[in-house]
Amino acid sequence: MMKEEIREIIDYYSKQRNPKEQENIVAMLREIQEIEGCISTKVQEEAAKALEVKPSVLSCIIKRYPSLKEAEYFHEVVLCTGRSCQSKGSMEILELVKQKFGITKDGVSADGSFHLTTRNCLKQCRTSPNMLLDGELYTNLTKEKVLSLLEKRR
């Protein structure tokens, strides 16, 4: 069951003069996130139906705005999986992080602390393997270093 506040926000924005304009959609999504902490798939589907757009439109907009998130989590983790990082063990680090923190299919850890994604290259090949943690670059990673960094943020 969706909160009444969320339904009111969706209704308000769906009745605006240009409800499909990106500016209006972003404003609506920000208000929803303020209440919910994130914009869940269920809420996206309801909002898309009210605005008469595909849910993928909302999902794409959310991905384009770093301040918006589809799942509730506290820290953003981006592991590099480029060729140089892979040659120095980034895939083993990735698997360890997935296992240790119970990363689900949507990339969120079991306790909601982390959202894990990968990027083909972080353009720091000299210092591989690399990771972004909340936008801050960490280089020359080891399994132990990554676990230590993530445990401190939990």
Coordinates of C-alpha atoms in Angstrom, one line a residue:
M1 CA 0.0 0.0 0.0
M2 CA 1.4 3.4 -1.0
K3 CA 1.6 6.2 1.5
E4 CA -1.1 8.8 1.1
E5 CA 1.6 11.5 0.9
I6 CA 3.2 9.8 -2.1
R7 CA -0.2 9.4 -3.9
E8 CA -0.8 13.1 -3.3
I9 CA 2.5 14.1 -4.8
I10 CA 1.9 11.9 -7.9
D11 CA -1.6 13.3 -8.3
Y12 CA -0.3 16.9 -8.0
Y13 CA 2.4 16.5 -10.6
S14 CA 0.2 14.5 -13.0
K15 CA -2.3 17.4 -13.1
Q16 CA 0.4 20.0 -14.0
R17 CA 0.2 21.8 -17.4
N18 CA 3.2 19.8 -18.7
P19 CA 3.5 16.7 -16.5
K20 CA 5.8 14.8 -18.9
E21 CA 8.5 17.5 -18.9
Q22 CA 11.7 16.3 -17.3
E23 CA 11.8 19.3 -14.9
N24 CA 8.4 18.4 -13.5
I25 CA 9.3 14.7 -13.3
V26 CA 12.6 15.4 -11.4
A27 CA 10.8 17.7 -9.0
M28 CA 8.2 15.0 -8.3
L29 CA 10.9 12.3 -7.8
R30 CA 12.8 14.5 -5.4
E31 CA 9.7 15.0 -3.3
I32 CA 9.0 11.3 -3.3
Q33 CA 12.5 10.5 -2.3
E34 CA 12.4 13.1 0.5
I35 CA 9.5 11.1 2.1
E36 CA 10.5 7.5 1.2
G37 CA 14.3 7.8 1.2
C38 CA 14.3 6.4 -2.4
I39 CA 12.1 5.9 -5.4
S40 CA 11.1 2.2 -5.4
T41 CA 10.1 0.3 -8.5
K42 CA 6.5 0.1 -7.3
V43 CA 6.3 3.9 -6.9
Q44 CA 8.0 4.4 -10.3
E45 CA 5.3 2.3 -11.9
E46 CA 2.5 4.2 -10.2
A47 CA 4.0 7.5 -11.1
A48 CA 4.6 6.5 -14.7
K49 CA 1.0 5.3 -15.1
A50 CA -0.3 8.7 -13.7
L51 CA 2.0 10.7 -16.0
E52 CA 1.3 8.4 -19.0
V53 CA 4.9 7.6 -19.6
K54 CA 6.8 4.3 -19.6
P55 CA 8.4 3.3 -16.3
S56 CA 11.7 3.1 -18.1
V57 CA 11.5 6.9 -18.6
L58 CA 11.5 7.4 -14.8
S59 CA 14.2 4.8 -14.3
C60 CA 16.4 6.6 -16.9
I61 CA 15.9 10.0 -15.3
I62 CA 16.8 8.5 -11.9
K63 CA 20.0 7.1 -13.2
R64 CA 20.9 10.5 -14.8
Y65 CA 20.6 12.3 -11.5
P66 CA 23.1 11.1 -8.8
S67 CA 21.0 12.6 -6.0
L68 CA 18.1 10.3 -6.9
K69 CA 18.2 6.6 -6.0
E70 CA 16.0 3.7 -6.7
A71 CA 16.8 1.8 -3.6
E72 CA 17.5 2.9 -0.1
Y73 CA 21.2 2.7 0.8
F74 CA 23.8 5.0 2.4
H75 CA 27.0 4.5 0.3
E76 CA 27.7 4.2 -3.4
V77 CA 30.4 1.7 -4.4
V78 CA 31.7 1.6 -8.0
L79 CA 34.3 -1.1 -8.7
C80 CA 36.4 -0.9 -11.8
T81 CA 36.2 -4.0 -14.1
G82 CA 38.5 -2.6 -16.8
R83 CA 41.2 -4.8 -18.3
S84 CA 44.0 -3.4 -16.2
C85 CA 42.0 -3.7 -12.9
Q86 CA 40.9 -7.3 -13.9
S87 CA 44.5 -8.3 -14.4
K88 CA 45.2 -7.2 -10.8
G89 CA 42.2 -9.0 -9.2
S90 CA 39.2 -6.7 -9.4
M91 CA 36.8 -9.5 -10.2
E92 CA 37.9 -11.4 -7.1
I93 CA 37.3 -8.3 -5.1
L94 CA 33.9 -7.8 -6.7
E95 CA 32.9 -11.4 -5.8
L96 CA 34.1 -11.0 -2.3
V97 CA 32.2 -7.8 -1.8
K98 CA 29.0 -9.4 -3.2
Q99 CA 29.4 -12.4 -0.9
K100 CA 30.5 -10.5 2.3
F101 CA 27.7 -7.9 2.1
G102 CA 24.9 -10.0 0.6
I103 CA 24.6 -7.8 -2.5
T104 CA 21.2 -8.5 -4.1
K105 CA 20.3 -8.4 -7.8
D106 CA 19.5 -4.7 -7.7
G107 CA 23.0 -4.1 -6.3
V108 CA 22.0 -3.2 -2.8
S109 CA 23.6 -4.9 0.3
A110 CA 21.4 -7.0 2.5
D111 CA 21.6 -4.3 5.3
G112 CA 21.0 -1.4 2.9
S113 CA 24.4 0.1 3.6
F114 CA 25.8 -0.1 0.1
H115 CA 24.8 0.1 -3.6
L116 CA 27.3 -1.7 -5.7
T117 CA 27.9 -1.1 -9.4
T118 CA 30.8 -1.7 -11.8
R119 CA 32.3 0.5 -14.4
N120 CA 34.4 -0.8 -17.3
C121 CA 37.1 1.8 -16.6
L122 CA 37.7 4.5 -14.0
K123 CA 40.6 5.9 -16.1
Q124 CA 43.2 5.2 -13.4
C125 CA 44.9 2.2 -14.9
R126 CA 48.3 2.9 -13.4
T127 CA 47.0 2.4 -9.9
S128 CA 44.7 -0.5 -10.5
P129 CA 42.6 -2.1 -9.1
N130 CA 40.4 1.0 -8.3
M131 CA 37.1 1.8 -6.6
L132 CA 34.9 4.9 -6.1
L133 CA 33.3 5.0 -2.6
D134 CA 30.8 7.8 -2.4
G135 CA 32.6 9.5 -5.3
E136 CA 36.1 9.3 -3.7
L137 CA 38.7 7.3 -5.6
Y138 CA 40.6 4.5 -3.8
T139 CA 43.5 2.9 -5.7
N140 CA 45.9 0.0 -5.4
L141 CA 43.2 -2.1 -3.8
T142 CA 43.5 -5.4 -2.1
K143 CA 40.6 -7.6 -0.8
E144 CA 41.6 -6.6 2.8
K145 CA 41.7 -2.9 2.0
V146 CA 38.3 -2.9 0.3
L147 CA 36.7 -4.9 3.2
S148 CA 38.3 -2.5 5.7
L149 CA 37.0 0.6 3.9
L150 CA 33.5 -0.8 3.6
E151 CA 33.3 -2.0 7.2
K152 CA 34.2 1.5 8.4
R153 CA 31.3 2.9 6.5
R154 CA 28.7 0.4 7.6

